[in-house]
Tab-separated table of C-alpha atoms in Angstrom:
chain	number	residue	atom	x	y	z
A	1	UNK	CA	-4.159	-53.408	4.154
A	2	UNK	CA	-3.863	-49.679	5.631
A	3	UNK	CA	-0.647	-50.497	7.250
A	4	UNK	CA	0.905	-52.040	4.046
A	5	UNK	CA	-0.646	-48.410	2.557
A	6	UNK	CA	1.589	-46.569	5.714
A	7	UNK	CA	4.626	-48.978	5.637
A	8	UNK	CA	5.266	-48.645	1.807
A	9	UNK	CA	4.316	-44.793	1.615
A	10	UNK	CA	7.093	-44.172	4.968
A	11	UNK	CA	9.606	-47.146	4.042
A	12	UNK	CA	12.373	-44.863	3.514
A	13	UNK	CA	11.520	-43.073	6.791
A	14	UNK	CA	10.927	-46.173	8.980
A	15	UNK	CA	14.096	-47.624	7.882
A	16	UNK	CA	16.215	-44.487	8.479
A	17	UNK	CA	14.692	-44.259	12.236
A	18	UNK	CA	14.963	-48.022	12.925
A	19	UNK	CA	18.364	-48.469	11.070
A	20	UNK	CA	19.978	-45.524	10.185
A	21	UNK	CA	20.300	-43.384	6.786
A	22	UNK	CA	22.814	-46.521	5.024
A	23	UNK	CA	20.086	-48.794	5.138
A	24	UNK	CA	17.608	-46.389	3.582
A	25	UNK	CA	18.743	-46.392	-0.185
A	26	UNK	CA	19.267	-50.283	-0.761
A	27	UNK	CA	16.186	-51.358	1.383
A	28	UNK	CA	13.337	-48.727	0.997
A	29	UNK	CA	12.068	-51.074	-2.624
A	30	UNK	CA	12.615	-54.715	-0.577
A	31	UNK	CA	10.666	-53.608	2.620
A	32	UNK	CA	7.654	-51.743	-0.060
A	33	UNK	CA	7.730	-55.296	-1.634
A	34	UNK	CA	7.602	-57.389	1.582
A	35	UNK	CA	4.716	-55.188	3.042
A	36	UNK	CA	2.892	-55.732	-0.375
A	37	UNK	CA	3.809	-59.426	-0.368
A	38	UNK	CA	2.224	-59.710	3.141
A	39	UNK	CA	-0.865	-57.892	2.657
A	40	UNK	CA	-1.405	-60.272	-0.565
A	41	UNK	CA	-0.601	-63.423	1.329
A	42	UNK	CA	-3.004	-62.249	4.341
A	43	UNK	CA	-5.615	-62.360	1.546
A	44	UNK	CA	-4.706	-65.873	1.015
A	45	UNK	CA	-5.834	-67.256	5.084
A	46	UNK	CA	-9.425	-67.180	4.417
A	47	UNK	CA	-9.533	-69.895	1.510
A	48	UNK	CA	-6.570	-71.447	2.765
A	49	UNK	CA	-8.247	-72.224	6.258
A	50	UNK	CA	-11.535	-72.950	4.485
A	51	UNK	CA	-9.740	-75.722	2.237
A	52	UNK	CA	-8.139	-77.227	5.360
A	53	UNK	CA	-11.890	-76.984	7.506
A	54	UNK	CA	-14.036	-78.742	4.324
A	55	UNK	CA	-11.002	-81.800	4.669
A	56	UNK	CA	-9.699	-80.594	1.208
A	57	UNK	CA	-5.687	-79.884	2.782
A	58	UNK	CA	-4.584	-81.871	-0.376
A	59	UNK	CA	-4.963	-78.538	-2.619
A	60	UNK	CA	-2.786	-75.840	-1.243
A	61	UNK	CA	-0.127	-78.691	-0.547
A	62	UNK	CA	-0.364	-79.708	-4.483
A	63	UNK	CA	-0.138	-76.038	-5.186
A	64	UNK	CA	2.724	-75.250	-3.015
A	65	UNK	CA	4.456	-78.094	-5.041
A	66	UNK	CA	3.808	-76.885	-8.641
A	67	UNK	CA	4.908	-73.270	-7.549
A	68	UNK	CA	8.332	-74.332	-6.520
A	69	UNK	CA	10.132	-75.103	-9.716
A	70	UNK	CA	8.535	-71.760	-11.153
A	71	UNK	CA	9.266	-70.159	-8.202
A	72	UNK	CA	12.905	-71.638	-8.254
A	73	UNK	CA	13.449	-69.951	-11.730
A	74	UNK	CA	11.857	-66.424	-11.371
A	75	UNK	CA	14.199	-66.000	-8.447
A	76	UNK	CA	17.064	-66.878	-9.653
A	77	UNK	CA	16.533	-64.380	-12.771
A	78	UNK	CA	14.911	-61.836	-10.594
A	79	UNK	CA	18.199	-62.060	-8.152
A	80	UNK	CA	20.430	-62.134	-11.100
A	81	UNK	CA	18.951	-59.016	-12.515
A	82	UNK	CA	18.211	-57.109	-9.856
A	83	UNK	CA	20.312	-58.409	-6.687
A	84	UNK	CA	17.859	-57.734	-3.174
A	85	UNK	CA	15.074	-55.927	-4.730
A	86	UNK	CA	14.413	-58.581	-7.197
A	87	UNK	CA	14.890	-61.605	-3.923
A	88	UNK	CA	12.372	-59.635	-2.610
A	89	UNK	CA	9.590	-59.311	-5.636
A	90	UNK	CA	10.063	-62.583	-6.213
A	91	UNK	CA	7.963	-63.731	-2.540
A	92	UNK	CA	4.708	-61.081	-3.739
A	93	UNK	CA	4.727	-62.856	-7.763
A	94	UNK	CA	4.510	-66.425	-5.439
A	95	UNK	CA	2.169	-66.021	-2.630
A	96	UNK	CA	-0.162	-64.068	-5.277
A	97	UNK	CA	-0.028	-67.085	-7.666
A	98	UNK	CA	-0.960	-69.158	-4.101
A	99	UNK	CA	-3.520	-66.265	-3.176
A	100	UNK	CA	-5.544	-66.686	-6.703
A	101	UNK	CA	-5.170	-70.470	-6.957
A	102	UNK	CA	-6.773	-70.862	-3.507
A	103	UNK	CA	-9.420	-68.744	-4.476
A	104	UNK	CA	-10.124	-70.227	-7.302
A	105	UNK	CA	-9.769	-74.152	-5.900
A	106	UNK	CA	-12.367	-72.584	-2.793
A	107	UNK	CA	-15.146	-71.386	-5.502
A	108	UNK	CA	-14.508	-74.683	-7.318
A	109	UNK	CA	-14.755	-77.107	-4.591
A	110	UNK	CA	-17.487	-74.927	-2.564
A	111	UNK	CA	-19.306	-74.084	-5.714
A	112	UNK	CA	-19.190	-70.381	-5.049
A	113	UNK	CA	-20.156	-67.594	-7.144
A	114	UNK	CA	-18.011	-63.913	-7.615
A	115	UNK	CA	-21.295	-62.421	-6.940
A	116	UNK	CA	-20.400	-63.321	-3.448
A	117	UNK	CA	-17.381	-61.194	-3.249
A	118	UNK	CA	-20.013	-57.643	-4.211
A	119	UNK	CA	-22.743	-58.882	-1.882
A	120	UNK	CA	-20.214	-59.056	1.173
A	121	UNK	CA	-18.709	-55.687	0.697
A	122	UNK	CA	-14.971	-57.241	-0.512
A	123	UNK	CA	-15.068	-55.569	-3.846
A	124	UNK	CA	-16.024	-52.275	-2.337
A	125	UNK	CA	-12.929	-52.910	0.577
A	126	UNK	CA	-10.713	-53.277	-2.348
A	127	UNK	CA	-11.672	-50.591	-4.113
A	128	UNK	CA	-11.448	-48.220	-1.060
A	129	UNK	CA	-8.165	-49.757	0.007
A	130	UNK	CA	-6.784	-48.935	-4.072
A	131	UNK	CA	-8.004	-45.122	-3.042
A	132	UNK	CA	-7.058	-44.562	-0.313
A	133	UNK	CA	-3.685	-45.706	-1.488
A	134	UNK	CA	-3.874	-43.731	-4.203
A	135	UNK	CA	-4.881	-40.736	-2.245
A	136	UNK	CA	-2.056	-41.546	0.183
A	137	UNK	CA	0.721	-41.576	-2.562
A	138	UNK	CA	-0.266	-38.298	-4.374
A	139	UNK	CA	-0.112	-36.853	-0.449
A	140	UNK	CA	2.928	-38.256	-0.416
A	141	UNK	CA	3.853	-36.491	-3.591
A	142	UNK	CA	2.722	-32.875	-3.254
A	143	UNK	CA	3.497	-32.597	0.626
A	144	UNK	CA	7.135	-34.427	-0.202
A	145	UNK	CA	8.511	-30.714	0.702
A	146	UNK	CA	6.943	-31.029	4.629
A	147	UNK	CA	8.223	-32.132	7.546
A	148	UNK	CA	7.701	-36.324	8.474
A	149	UNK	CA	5.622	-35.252	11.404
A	150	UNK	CA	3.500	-33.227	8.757
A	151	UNK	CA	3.279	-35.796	5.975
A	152	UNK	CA	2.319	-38.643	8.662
A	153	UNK	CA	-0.334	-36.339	10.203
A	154	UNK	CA	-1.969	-35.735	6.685
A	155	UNK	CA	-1.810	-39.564	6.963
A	156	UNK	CA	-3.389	-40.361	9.716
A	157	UNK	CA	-6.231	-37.634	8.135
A	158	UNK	CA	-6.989	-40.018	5.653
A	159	UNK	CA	-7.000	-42.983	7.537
A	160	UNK	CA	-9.744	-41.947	9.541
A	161	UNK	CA	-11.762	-40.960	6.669
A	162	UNK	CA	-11.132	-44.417	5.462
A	163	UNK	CA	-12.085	-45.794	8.336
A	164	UNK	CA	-15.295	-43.775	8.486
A	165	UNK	CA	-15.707	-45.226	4.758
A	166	UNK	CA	-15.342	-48.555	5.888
A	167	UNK	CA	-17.541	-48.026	8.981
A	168	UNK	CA	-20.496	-46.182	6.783
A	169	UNK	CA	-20.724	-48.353	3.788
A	170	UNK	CA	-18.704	-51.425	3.589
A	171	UNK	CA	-19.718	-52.813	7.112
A	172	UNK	CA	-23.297	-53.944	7.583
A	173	UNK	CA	-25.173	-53.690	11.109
A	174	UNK	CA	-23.916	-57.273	12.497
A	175	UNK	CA	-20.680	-56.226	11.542
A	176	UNK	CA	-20.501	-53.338	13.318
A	177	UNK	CA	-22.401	-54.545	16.272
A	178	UNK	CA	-19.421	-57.465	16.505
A	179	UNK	CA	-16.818	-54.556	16.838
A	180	UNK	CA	-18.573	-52.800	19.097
A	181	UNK	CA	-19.041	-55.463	21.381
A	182	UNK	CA	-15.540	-56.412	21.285
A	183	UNK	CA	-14.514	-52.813	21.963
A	184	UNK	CA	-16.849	-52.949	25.187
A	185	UNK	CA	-14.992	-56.139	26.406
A	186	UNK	CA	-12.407	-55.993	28.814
């Protein structure tokens, strides 16, 4: 999620150091969107894998097939409309249909509650992740007039206090232990 947060806030940058300053204007929007699309679809693992461990690999399959034909259309008027940038908001609309219809099939089928989602710290991730991103674009905003080197600095300020965030009140003592362990390991 935080690097989705970096990669859509520096886009325009990344792009001009990786492809030059052409590149910059017609693909800053479809690499924001991709990065978005990603970080949705990376929510969609969890209860995609869980589906496919409890022998239910039917579901996402039957999913995958209704999506297409709706899929089909809101790209071709998305592409027709709005050439590249539309081709590329079209993948985020799809894999966050998938994303909430796996969810929803993995409460169904493992009777689940949403209560589940506060007690594991998922709705407090989210809602740091949505302020820290909002932090990060009204940085982006009011600093626009500083260097790249000073913007991404101020960046990497709030990414640690997100990650002290995370560390302090979203993880619980097992969680933390796990990291810390796996930080030890060589």
């Amino acid at each position: 999620g935080v690097a989705v947060v970096v990669i859509c806030l520096f886009a325009g940058e990344i792009l001009q150091i990786w492809l030059g300053a052409d590149f910059v204007t017609e693909s800053t929007m479809v690499l924001q969107l991709l990065a978005l699309g990603v970080l949705i679809n990376s929510l969609a693992y969890a209860p995609f894998a869980l589906l496919q461990g409890i022998g239910r690999p039917d579901l996402p399959a039957k999913f995958h097939l209704i999506e297409l034909p709706f899929y089909i259309v809101v790209v071709w008027l998305l592409v027709s409309h709005f050439g590249i940038n539309g081709a590329a908001a079209a993948w985020p609309l799809r894999v966050g249909l998938d994303t909430l219809l796996l969810f929803w099939a993995t409460f169904k089928v493992c009777n689940l509650s949403l209560r589940i989602l506060e007690a594991n710290g998922a709705i407090l991730a989210g809602f740091s992740l949505a302020v820290l991103a909002g932090a990060a674009y009204g940085m982006k905003t009011i600093a626009a007039d500083l260097s790249v080197y000073s913007q991404f600095l101020i960046m990497m300020l709030l990414l640690i206090l997100f990650a002290w965030i995370v560390w302090d009140r979203i993880l619980d003592g097992s969680d933390r232990g796990v990291i810390l362990k796996m930080m030890t390991l060589k």
